Coordinates of C-alpha atoms and ligand atoms in Angstrom, one line a residue:
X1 CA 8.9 -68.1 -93.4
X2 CA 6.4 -70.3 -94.6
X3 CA 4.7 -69.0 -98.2
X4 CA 1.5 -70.5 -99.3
X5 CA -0.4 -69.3 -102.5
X6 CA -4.1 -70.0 -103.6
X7 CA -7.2 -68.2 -104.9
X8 CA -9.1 -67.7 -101.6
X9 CA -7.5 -67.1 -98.4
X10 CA -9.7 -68.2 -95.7
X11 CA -9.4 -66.9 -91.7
X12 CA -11.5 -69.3 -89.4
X13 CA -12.3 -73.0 -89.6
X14 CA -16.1 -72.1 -88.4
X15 CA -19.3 -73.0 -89.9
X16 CA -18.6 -70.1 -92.4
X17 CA -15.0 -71.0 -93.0
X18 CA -15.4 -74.6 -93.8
X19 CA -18.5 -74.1 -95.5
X20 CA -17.0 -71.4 -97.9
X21 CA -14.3 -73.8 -98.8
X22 CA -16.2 -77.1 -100.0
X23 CA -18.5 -74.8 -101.6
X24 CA -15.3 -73.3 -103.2
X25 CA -13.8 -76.5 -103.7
X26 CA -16.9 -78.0 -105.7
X27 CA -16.4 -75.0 -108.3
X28 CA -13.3 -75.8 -108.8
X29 CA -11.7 -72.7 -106.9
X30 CA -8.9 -73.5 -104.5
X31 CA -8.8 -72.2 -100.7
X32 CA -6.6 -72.4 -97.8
X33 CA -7.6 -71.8 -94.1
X34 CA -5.5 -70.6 -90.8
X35 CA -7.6 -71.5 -87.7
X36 CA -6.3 -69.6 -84.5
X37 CA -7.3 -72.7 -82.1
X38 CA -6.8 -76.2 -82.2
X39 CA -8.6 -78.9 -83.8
X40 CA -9.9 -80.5 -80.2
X41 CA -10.9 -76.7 -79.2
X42 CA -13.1 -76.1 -82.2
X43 CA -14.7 -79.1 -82.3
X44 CA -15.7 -79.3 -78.7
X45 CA -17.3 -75.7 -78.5
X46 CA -20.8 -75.7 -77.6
X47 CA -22.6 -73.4 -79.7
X48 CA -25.7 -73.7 -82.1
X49 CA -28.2 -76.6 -82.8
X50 CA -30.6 -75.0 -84.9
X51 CA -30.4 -75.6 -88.7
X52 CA -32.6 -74.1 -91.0
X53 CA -33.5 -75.4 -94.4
X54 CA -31.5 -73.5 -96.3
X55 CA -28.5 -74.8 -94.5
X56 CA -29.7 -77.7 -94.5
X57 CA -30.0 -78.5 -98.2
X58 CA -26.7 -76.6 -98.7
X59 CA -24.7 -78.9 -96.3
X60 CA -26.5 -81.9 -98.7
X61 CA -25.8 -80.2 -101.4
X62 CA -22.1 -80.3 -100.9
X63 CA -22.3 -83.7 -100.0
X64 CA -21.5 -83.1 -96.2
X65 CA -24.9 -84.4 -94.8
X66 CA -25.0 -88.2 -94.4
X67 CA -24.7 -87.6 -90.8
X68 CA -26.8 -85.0 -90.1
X69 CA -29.3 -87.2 -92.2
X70 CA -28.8 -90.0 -90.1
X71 CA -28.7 -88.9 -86.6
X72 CA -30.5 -85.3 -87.1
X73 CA -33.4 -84.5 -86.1
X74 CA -35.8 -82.5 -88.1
X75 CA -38.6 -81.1 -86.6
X76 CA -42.0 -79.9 -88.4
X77 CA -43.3 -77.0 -85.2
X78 CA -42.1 -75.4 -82.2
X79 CA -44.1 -74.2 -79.1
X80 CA -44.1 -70.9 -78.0
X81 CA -45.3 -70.9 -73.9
X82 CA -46.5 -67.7 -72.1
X83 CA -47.2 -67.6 -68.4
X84 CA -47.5 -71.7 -68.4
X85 CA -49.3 -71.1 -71.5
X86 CA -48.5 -73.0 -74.6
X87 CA -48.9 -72.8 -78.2
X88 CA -47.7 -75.0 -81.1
X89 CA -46.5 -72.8 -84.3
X90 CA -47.1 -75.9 -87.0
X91 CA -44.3 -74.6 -89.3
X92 CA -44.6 -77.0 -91.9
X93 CA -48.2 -76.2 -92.4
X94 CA -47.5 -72.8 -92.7
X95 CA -44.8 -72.5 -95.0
X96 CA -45.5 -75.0 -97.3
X97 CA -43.6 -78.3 -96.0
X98 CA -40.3 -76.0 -94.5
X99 CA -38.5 -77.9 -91.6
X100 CA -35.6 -77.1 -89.4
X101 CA -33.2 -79.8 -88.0
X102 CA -31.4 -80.3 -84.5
X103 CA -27.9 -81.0 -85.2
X104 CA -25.2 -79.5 -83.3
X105 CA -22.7 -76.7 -84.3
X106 CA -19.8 -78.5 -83.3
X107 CA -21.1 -81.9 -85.4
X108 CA -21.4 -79.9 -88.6
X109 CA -17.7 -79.1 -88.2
X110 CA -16.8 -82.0 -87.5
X111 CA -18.3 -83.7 -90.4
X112 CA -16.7 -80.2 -92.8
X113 CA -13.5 -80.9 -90.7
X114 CA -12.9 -83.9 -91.3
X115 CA -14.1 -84.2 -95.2
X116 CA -11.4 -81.3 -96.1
X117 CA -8.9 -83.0 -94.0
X118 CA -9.3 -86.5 -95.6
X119 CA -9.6 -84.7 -99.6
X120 CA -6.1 -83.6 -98.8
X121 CA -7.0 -79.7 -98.2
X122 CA -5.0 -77.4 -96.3
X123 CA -5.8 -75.9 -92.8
X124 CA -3.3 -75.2 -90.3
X125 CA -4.8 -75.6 -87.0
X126 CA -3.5 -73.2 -84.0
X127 CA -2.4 -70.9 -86.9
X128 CA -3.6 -67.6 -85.9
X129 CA -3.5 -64.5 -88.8
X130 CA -2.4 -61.0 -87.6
X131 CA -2.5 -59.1 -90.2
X132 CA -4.7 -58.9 -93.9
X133 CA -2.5 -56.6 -96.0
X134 CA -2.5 -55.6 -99.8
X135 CA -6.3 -55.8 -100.1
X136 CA -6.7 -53.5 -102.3
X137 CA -4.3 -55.1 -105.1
X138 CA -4.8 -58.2 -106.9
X139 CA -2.4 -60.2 -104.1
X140 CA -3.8 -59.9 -101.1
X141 CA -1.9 -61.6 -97.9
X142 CA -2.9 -63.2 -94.6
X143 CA 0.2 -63.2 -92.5
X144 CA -0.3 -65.7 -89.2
X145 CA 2.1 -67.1 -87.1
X146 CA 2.1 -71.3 -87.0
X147 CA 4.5 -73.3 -84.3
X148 CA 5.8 -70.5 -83.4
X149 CA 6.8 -69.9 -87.4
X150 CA 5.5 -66.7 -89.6
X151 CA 3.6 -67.0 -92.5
X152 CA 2.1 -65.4 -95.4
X153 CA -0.6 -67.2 -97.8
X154 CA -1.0 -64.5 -101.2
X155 CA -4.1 -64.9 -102.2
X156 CA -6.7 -63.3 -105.2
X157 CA -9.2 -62.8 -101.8
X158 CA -9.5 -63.1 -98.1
X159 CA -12.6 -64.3 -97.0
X160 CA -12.1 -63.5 -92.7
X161 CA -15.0 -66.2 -91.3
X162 CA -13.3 -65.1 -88.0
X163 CA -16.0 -65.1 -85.9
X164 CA -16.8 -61.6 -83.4
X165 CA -13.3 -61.4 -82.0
X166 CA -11.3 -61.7 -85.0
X167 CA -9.6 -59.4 -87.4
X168 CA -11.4 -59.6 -90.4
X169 CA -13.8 -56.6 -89.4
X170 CA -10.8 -54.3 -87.7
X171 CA -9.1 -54.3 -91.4
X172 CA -12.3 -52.4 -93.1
X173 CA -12.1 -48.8 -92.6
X174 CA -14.4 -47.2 -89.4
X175 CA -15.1 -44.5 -92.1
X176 CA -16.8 -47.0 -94.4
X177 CA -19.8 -48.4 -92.0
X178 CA -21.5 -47.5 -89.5
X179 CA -21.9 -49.8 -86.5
X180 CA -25.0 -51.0 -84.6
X181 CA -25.0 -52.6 -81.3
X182 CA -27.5 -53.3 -78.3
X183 CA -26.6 -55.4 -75.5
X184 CA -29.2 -57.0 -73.1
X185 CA -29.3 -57.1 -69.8
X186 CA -29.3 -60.9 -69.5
X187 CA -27.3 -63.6 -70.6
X188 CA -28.3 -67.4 -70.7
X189 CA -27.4 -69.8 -69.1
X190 CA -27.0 -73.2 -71.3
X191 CA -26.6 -76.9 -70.3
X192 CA -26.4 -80.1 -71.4
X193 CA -27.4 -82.9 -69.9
X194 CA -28.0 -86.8 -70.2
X195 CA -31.8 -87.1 -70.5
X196 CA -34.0 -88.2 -72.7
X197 CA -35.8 -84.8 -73.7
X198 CA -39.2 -84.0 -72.5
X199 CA -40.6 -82.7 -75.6
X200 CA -40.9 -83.7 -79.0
X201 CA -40.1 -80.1 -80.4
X202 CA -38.4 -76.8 -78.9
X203 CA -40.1 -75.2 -76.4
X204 CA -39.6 -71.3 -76.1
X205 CA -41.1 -70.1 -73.1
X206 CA -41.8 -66.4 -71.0
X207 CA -42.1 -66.8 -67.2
X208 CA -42.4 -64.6 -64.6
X209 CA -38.8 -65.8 -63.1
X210 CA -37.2 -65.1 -66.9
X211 CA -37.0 -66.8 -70.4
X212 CA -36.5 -71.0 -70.2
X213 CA -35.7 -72.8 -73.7
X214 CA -35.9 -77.0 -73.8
X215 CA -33.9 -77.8 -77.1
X216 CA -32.4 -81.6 -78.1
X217 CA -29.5 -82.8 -79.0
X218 CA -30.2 -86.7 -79.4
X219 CA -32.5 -89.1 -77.9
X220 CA -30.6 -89.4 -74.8
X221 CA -29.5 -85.5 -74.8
X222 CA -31.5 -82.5 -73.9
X223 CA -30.2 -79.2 -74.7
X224 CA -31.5 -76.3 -72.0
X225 CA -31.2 -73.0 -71.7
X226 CA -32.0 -70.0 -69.1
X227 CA -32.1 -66.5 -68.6
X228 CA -29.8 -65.3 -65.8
X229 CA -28.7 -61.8 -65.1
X230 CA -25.4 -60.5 -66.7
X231 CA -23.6 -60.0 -63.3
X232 CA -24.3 -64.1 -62.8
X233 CA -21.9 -66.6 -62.0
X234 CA -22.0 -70.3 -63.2
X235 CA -21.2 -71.5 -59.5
X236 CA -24.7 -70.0 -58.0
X237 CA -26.3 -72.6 -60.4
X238 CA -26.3 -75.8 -58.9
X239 CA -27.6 -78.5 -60.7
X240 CA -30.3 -79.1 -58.5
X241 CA -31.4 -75.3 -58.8
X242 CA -31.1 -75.2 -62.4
X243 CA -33.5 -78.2 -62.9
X244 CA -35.5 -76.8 -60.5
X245 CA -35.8 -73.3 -62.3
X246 CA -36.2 -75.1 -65.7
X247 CA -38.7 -77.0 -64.0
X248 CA -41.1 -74.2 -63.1
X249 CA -40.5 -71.7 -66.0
X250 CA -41.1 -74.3 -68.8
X251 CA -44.0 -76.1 -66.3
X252 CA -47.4 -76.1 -68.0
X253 CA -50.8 -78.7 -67.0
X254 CA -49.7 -82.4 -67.5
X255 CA -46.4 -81.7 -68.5
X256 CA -43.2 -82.3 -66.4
X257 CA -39.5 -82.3 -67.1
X258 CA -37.2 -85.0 -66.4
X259 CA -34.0 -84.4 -65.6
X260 CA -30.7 -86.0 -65.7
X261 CA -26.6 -85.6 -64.9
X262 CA -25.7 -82.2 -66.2
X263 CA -22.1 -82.5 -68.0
X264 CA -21.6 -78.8 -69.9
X265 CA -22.7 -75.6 -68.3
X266 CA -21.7 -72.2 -69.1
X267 CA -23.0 -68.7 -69.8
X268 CA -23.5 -66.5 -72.4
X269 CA -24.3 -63.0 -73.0
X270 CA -26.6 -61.4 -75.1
X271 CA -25.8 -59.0 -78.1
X272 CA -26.7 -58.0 -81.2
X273 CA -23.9 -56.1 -83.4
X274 CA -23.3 -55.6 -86.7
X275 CA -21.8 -53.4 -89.4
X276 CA -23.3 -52.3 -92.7
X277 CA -20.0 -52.9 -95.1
X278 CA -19.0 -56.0 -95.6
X279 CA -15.9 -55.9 -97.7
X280 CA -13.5 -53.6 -98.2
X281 CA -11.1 -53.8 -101.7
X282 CA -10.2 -58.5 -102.4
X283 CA -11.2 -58.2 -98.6
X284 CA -14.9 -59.9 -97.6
X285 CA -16.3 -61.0 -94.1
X286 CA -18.6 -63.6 -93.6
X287 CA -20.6 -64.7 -90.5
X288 CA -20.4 -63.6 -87.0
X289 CA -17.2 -61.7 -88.1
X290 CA -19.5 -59.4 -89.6
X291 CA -22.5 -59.8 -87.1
X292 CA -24.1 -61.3 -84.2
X293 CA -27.5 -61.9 -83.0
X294 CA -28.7 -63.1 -80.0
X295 CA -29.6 -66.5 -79.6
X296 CA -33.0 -66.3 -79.7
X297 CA -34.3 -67.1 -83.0
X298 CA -31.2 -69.4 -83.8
X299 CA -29.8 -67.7 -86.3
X300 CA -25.9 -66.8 -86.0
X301 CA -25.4 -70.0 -87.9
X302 CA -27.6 -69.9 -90.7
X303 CA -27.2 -66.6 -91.1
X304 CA -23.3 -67.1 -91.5
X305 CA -23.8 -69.9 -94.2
X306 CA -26.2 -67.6 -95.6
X307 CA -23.2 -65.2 -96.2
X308 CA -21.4 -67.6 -98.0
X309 CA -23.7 -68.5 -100.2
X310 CA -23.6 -64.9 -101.5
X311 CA -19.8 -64.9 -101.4
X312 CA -19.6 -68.0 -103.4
X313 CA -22.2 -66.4 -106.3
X314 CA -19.9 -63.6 -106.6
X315 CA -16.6 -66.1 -106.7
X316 CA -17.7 -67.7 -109.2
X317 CA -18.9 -64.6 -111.3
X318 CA -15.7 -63.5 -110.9
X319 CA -13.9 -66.7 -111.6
X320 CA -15.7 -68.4 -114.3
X321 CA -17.9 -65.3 -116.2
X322 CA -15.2 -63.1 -115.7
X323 CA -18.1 -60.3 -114.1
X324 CA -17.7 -59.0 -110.7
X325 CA -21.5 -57.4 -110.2
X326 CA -22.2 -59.9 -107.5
X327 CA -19.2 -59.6 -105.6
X328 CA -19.6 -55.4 -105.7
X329 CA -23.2 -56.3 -104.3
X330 CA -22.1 -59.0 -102.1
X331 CA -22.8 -56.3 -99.1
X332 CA -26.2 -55.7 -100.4
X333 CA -27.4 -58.6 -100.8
X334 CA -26.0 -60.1 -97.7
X335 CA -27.5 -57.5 -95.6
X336 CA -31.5 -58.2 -96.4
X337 CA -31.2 -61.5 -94.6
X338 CA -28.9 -60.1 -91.8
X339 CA -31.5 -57.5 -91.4
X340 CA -34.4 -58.9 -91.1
X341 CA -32.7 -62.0 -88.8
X342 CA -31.9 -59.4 -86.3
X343 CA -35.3 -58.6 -86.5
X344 CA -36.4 -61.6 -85.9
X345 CA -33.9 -62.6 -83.3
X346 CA -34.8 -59.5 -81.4
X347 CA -38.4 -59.8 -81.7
X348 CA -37.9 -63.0 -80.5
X349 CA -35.7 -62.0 -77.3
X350 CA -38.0 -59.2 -76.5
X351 CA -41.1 -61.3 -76.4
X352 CA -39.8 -63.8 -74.3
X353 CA -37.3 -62.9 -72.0
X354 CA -38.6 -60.9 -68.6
X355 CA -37.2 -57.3 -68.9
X356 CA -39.3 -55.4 -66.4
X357 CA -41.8 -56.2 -63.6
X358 CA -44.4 -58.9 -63.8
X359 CA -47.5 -56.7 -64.3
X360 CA -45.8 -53.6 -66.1
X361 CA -46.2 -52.2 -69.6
X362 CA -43.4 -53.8 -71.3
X363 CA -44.7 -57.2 -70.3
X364 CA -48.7 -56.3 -71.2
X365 CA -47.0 -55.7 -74.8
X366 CA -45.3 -59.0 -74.7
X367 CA -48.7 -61.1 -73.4
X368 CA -50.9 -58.6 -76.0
X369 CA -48.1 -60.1 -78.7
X370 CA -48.7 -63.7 -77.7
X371 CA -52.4 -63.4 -77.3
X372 CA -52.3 -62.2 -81.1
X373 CA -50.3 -65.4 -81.6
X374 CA -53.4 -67.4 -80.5
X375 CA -55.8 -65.5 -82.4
X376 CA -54.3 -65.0 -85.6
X377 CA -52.8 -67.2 -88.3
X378 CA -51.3 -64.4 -90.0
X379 CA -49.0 -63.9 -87.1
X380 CA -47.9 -67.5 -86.4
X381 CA -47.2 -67.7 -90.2
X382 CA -45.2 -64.4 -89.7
X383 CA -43.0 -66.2 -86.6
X384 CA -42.9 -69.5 -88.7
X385 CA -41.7 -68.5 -91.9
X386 CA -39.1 -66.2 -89.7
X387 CA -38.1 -69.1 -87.8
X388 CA -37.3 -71.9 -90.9
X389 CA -35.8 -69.0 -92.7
X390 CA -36.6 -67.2 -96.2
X391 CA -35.6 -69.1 -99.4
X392 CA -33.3 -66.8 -101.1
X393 CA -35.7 -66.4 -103.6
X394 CA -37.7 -64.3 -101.2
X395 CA -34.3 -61.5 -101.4
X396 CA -34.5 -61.5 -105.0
X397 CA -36.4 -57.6 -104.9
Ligands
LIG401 P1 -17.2 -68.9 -85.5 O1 -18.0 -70.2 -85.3 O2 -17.0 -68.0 -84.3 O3 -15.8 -69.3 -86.2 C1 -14.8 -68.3 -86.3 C2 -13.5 -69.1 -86.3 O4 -12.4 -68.2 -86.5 C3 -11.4 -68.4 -85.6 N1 -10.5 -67.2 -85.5 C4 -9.3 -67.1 -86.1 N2 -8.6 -67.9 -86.9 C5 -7.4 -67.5 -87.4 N3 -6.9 -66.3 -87.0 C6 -7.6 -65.4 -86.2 N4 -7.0 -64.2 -85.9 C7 -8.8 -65.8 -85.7 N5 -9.8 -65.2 -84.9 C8 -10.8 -66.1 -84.8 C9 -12.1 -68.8 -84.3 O5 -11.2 -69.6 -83.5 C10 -13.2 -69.7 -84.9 O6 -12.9 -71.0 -85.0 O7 -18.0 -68.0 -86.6 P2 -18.8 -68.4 -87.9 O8 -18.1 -69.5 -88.7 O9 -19.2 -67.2 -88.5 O10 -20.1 -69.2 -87.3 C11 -21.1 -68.5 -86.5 C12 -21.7 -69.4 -85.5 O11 -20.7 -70.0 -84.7 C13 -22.7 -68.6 -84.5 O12 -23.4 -67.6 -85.3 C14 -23.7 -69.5 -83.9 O13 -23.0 -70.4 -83.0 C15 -24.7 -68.7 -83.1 N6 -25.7 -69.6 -82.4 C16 -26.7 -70.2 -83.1 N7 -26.8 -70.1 -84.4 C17 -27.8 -70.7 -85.1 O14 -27.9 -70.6 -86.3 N8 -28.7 -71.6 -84.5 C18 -28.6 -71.8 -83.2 O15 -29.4 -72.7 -82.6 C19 -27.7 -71.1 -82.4 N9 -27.5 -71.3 -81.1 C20 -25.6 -69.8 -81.0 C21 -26.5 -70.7 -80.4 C22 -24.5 -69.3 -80.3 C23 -24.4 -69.5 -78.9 N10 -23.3 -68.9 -78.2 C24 -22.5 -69.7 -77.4 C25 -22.8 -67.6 -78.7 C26 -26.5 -70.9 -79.0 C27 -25.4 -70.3 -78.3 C28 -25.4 -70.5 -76.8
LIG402 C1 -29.8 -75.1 -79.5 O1 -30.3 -76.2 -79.7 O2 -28.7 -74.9 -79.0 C2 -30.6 -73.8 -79.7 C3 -31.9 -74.0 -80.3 C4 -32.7 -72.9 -80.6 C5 -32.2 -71.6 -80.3 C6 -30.9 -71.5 -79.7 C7 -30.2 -72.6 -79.5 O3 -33.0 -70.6 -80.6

């Protein structure tokens, strides 16, 4: 039996995970994390791209940015296209100089990855926990099982930045929260591909045929997504048809899109979930272990580092000013963000993914929605101060 003790027990080597224990680290407060996959699996996972400023600064802040600095790519607007229709929200310009950055999910951990690994940390890769017991004593334990070996790390915490399917949420009591859920009744359908993108900032767009998103990776990698029903299977997209479809729903006057060799494809669904507790006794959840939002406004991420942020004020109240005020509000203050990003996520989804007929009353609302867009400033402010993200300052009420 293998026996490992430290202050904070960490579940996941995520964006929250790793995130929570530099952060930690900096303060001087020691961590250990079990990852249930391996080290090739979590780094290869295709998942976010967006990066808001908050995150940003955070990820420089811990001194894990020179590469997103270097081969990031931070972008001032975004357009929003309706019907072949396009606007450009200037975000900047609205929000006072705010910016988002394109660097992928699977490049932050990397980067996080790879720092810990080489400072000599601890994290056990293909180490998945099974049980969180004694939470509600001052030695709390993660048991996992490692090669095939049991373990148990005793900890003062466990942070679980487990992600939607793991344990961390099933080990605070059903009696405690309540739970809120919608699924949608399309999923997206994501590439990658070796082109040089066709746009110099995201395009979000509404089309009769469904919703069509043109993100980046690089200079020589486009990043596409499209809306496809949840019954769907990956092998009725060809790669001809999918360019094709991207084609006409993103189309608008003097504006084509070039394509290229497709080399990741897969589909998602899309949910929004949560719970309203986020911690039960030395037990706290971070990330999409505690929610999820759908992909729409690019959230999941941010919203996960968000979370840590709060976990590590309350850390260090409890560690180094011997108060514990912030972790017994860490739920409340966590939750203001995560509410209004699903908010935003799903006013996002709903205004630009086709959910009934061409022509009917759902879609007048969405076209009277992105006609206001074109005639109001107020509104576009509203969408781009939602889309960089809030500086915490802005929760402080
Ligand atoms: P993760 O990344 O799911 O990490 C959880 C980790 O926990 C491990 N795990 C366990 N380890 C040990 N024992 C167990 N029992 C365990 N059970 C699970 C898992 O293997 C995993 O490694 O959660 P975290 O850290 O909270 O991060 C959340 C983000 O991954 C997620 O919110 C985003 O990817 C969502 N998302 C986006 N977010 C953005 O902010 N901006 C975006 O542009 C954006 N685009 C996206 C997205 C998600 C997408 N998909 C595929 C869902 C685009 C897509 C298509
Ligand atoms: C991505 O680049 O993967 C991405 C960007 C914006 C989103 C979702 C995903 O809203």
């Amino acid at each position: 039996m293998k026996r490992i003790q430290t202050q904070v027990g960490i579940i996941g080597a995520g964006p929250a995970g790793l995130t929570l224990a530099h952060w930690l680290k900096q303060k001087g407060i020691s961590s250990v994390i079990v990852e249930l996959r391996s080290r090739e699996y979590v780094e290869g996972r295709v998942r976010a791209g967006l990066l808001e400023q908050n995150t940003v600064d955070i990820l420089n802040e811990l001194g894990m940015g020179a590469r997103m600095q270097k081969e990031g790519m931070v972008h001032d607007g975004v357009y929003l296209s309706f019907d072949q229709e396009r606007v450009h929200i200037p975000f900047a310009e609205l929000t006072g100089g705010r910016q988002i950055t394109i660097y992928g999910q699977q490049e932050v951990v990397k980067d996080l990855t790879d720092a810990w690994l080489q400072a000599g940390e601890q994290l056990y890769f293909e180490a998945g926990a099974h049980q969180i017991t004694d939470i509600d004593t001052n030695c709390s334990k993660i048991h996992f099982t490692h090669n095939g070996e049991e373990g148990i790390i005793d900890c003062d915490f466990v942070a679980a930045c487990d992600g939607f399917h793991g344990i961390g949420r099933k080990a605070i009591q059903k009696d405690s929260y309540r739970a809120y859920d919608i699924t949608y009744p399309f999923s997206w359908l994501g590439i990658l591909a070796n082109v040089a993108p066709s746009t110099d900032e995201l395009i979000y767009s509404y089309h009769q045929n469904g919703f069509a998103l043109h993100s980046l990776r690089s200079d020589t990698v486009s990043r596409l997504y499209i809306q496809v029903d949840n019954d769907d299977h990956i092998d009725n997209w060809s790669d001809d048809r999918i360019w094709e479809e991207l084609a006409l729903r993103l189309g608008t006057k003097g504006w084509s899109l070039q394509s290229g060799p497709i080399f990741d494809k897969s589909i998602t669904p899309m949910r929004s979930h949560m719970i309203d507790n986020l911690s039960s006794g030395r037990l706290f959840l971070a990330g999409d272990a505690a929610h999820i939002v759908p992909p729409t406004g690019g959230k999941g991420l941010n919203l996960a580092i968000a979370d840590v942020k709060h976990l590590v004020d309350g850390l260090i109240g409890f560690y180094k000013e011997n108060e514990t005020q912030l972790l017994d509000n860490y739920t409340e203050l966590a939750l203001r963000r995560i509410w209004r990003a699903q908010d935003f996520s799903n006013f996002m989804t709903t205004l630009l993914h086709k959910q009934d007929d061409h022509g009917s009353f759902t879609y007048q609302l969405q076209k009277a929605k992105f006609d206001y867009i074109k005639m109001s400033s107020a509104y576009r402010t509203t969408i781009a101060e939602n889309y960089v993200g809030l500086p915490f300052e802005s929760y402080d009420y």
